Coordinates of C-alpha atoms and ligand atoms in Angstrom, one line a residue:
M1 CA 0.2 0.1 0.0
S2 CA 1.4 3.3 -0.8
E3 CA 2.4 5.9 1.7
I4 CA -0.5 8.2 1.3
K5 CA -3.2 5.3 1.4
K6 CA -1.5 4.5 4.8
R7 CA -1.9 7.9 6.2
L8 CA -5.5 8.0 4.8
S9 CA -6.3 4.8 6.8
T10 CA -4.8 6.0 9.9
I11 CA -7.2 9.3 9.5
L12 CA -10.0 7.0 8.7
E13 CA -9.5 4.5 11.5
S14 CA -8.9 7.0 14.0
P15 CA -11.4 6.5 17.3
T16 CA -10.9 10.2 18.1
Y17 CA -12.1 12.2 15.3
H18 CA -15.7 12.3 14.1
T19 CA -16.6 11.8 10.5
E20 CA -16.4 15.6 9.7
E21 CA -12.8 15.8 11.1
K22 CA -11.8 12.8 9.3
L23 CA -13.2 14.3 6.0
Q24 CA -11.4 17.6 6.6
K25 CA -8.2 15.9 7.6
I26 CA -8.5 14.0 4.4
C27 CA -8.7 17.1 2.3
H28 CA -5.6 18.6 3.9
L29 CA -3.8 15.6 3.3
L30 CA -4.6 15.3 -0.4
D31 CA -4.1 19.1 -1.0
Q32 CA -0.8 19.2 1.0
E33 CA 0.7 15.8 -0.8
I34 CA -0.4 16.3 -4.5
P35 CA 0.7 19.5 -6.0
Y36 CA -2.0 19.5 -8.7
F37 CA -5.1 18.8 -6.4
N38 CA -5.8 22.5 -5.8
W39 CA -9.3 22.5 -4.6
T40 CA -10.0 19.0 -2.9
G41 CA -13.7 18.7 -1.1
F42 CA -16.7 16.5 -0.3
Y43 CA -20.3 16.7 -1.5
F44 CA -23.0 14.7 -0.1
K45 CA -26.7 14.3 -1.0
N46 CA -28.9 16.1 1.2
G47 CA -31.3 13.6 2.8
D48 CA -34.2 12.7 0.3
K49 CA -33.7 15.8 -2.0
D50 CA -32.0 15.4 -5.4
E51 CA -29.3 17.8 -4.8
L52 CA -25.8 17.9 -3.3
L53 CA -24.6 19.9 -0.5
L54 CA -20.8 20.9 0.3
G55 CA -19.2 19.0 2.9
P56 CA -15.4 19.4 4.2
Y57 CA -13.0 21.2 1.7
V58 CA -9.6 22.7 1.2
G59 CA -9.3 25.2 -1.5
A60 CA -11.0 28.6 -2.6
A61 CA -14.7 29.2 -1.3
T62 CA -17.1 28.2 -4.0
D63 CA -20.7 29.6 -4.9
H64 CA -21.5 25.9 -5.4
T65 CA -22.6 25.1 -2.0
V66 CA -25.7 23.1 -3.2
I67 CA -25.8 21.3 -6.8
P68 CA -28.9 20.1 -8.4
F69 CA -28.4 16.5 -9.5
G70 CA -27.6 16.7 -13.3
K71 CA -25.9 20.1 -13.1
G72 CA -22.1 20.4 -13.5
I73 CA -19.8 17.4 -12.9
C74 CA -20.7 16.7 -9.9
G75 CA -24.2 16.7 -10.6
Q76 CA -24.0 14.3 -13.2
V77 CA -21.7 11.8 -10.9
A78 CA -24.7 12.0 -8.3
L79 CA -26.9 10.3 -11.2
S80 CA -24.1 8.0 -13.1
G81 CA -22.5 6.8 -9.9
E82 CA -19.1 6.6 -12.0
T83 CA -16.0 8.4 -11.8
F84 CA -16.0 11.2 -14.1
V85 CA -12.4 12.5 -15.1
V86 CA -12.5 15.8 -16.8
P87 CA -8.9 16.7 -18.4
D88 CA -9.9 19.8 -19.7
V89 CA -13.1 21.4 -18.3
H90 CA -13.6 23.8 -21.2
E91 CA -14.5 21.0 -23.3
Q92 CA -17.5 20.2 -21.0
D93 CA -20.7 21.8 -21.7
N94 CA -22.3 20.8 -18.6
Y95 CA -19.9 22.1 -16.3
L96 CA -19.9 24.3 -13.0
S97 CA -16.9 26.7 -12.7
C98 CA -15.7 27.6 -9.2
S99 CA -12.5 29.1 -10.1
I100 CA -11.3 30.4 -13.6
D101 CA -8.2 28.8 -12.5
T102 CA -9.4 25.4 -12.7
K103 CA -8.5 23.7 -15.9
A104 CA -9.2 19.8 -14.9
E105 CA -11.2 17.9 -12.5
I106 CA -11.9 14.4 -11.2
V107 CA -15.1 13.4 -9.1
V108 CA -15.5 9.7 -7.8
P109 CA -18.6 8.8 -6.2
I110 CA -19.1 7.1 -2.7
F111 CA -21.4 4.5 -2.2
K112 CA -23.1 3.3 1.3
N113 CA -25.1 0.2 0.9
G114 CA -25.3 0.4 -2.8
E115 CA -26.4 4.0 -2.6
N116 CA -24.7 6.8 -4.2
I117 CA -24.7 9.1 -1.1
G118 CA -21.7 11.7 -2.2
Q119 CA -18.4 12.1 -4.0
I120 CA -15.0 13.5 -3.5
D121 CA -14.3 16.6 -6.0
I122 CA -10.9 17.5 -7.0
D123 CA -10.1 20.6 -9.3
S124 CA -6.8 21.2 -10.9
H125 CA -4.9 24.1 -12.0
T126 CA -3.3 22.1 -14.5
L127 CA -4.5 20.6 -17.7
D128 CA -4.7 17.0 -17.9
P129 CA -2.9 16.2 -14.7
F130 CA -4.5 13.1 -13.0
T131 CA -2.9 9.7 -13.5
D132 CA -4.3 6.3 -13.1
E133 CA -2.9 5.9 -9.9
D134 CA -4.7 9.0 -8.8
R135 CA -8.1 7.4 -10.3
E136 CA -7.3 4.1 -8.2
M137 CA -6.3 5.8 -5.1
L138 CA -9.5 8.1 -5.0
E139 CA -11.8 5.1 -6.0
W140 CA -10.1 3.1 -3.1
L141 CA -10.6 6.1 -0.7
C142 CA -14.2 6.6 -1.6
V143 CA -14.7 2.7 -0.9
E144 CA -13.0 3.6 2.5
V145 CA -14.9 6.7 3.1
G146 CA -18.5 5.0 2.7
K147 CA -17.5 2.7 5.5
I148 CA -17.4 5.1 8.1
F149 CA -21.3 6.3 7.1
Ligands
SME201 N1 -16.9 22.0 -11.1 C1 -18.2 21.3 -10.3 C2 -18.5 22.2 -9.3 C3 -18.0 22.0 -8.1 S1 -16.5 23.0 -7.9 O1 -15.6 22.4 -8.6 C4 -16.0 23.1 -6.3 C5 -19.0 20.9 -11.3 O2 -19.2 21.2 -12.5 O3 -19.8 20.1 -11.0

């Protein structure tokens, strides 16, 4: 297991932190360790509503604190339940801009008992930065995050 996964596991398994604190620490760790992760945050389904609410994040404040299902990359992942890698956000029609600096984005869903309950969203100021390893690590992370809900 990679060093970063070990550190993420340590946060997730901590008996002292609450879920929100764990998610916040995960955002900080990813933001610190991966230079091209320039906004890292979580969105979760708002109860029975077909919308996402912004959770813990690290990065610039965003206007998109509530995202209806289907809107933007995040809203599309809420419906598809599949990882969405966007190498160049300018090529996307259904995209919600958080920052003019953002060039690329990856969104990975989080499941609990088969239900798509949320996602991790990462924006990058670098064009096409995300590797297969990033995707694999984030998909692993989201499985682990699903277990703490
Ligand atoms: N770009 C996202 C919106 C969230 S911000 O990136 C934080 C989208 O298109 O869904």
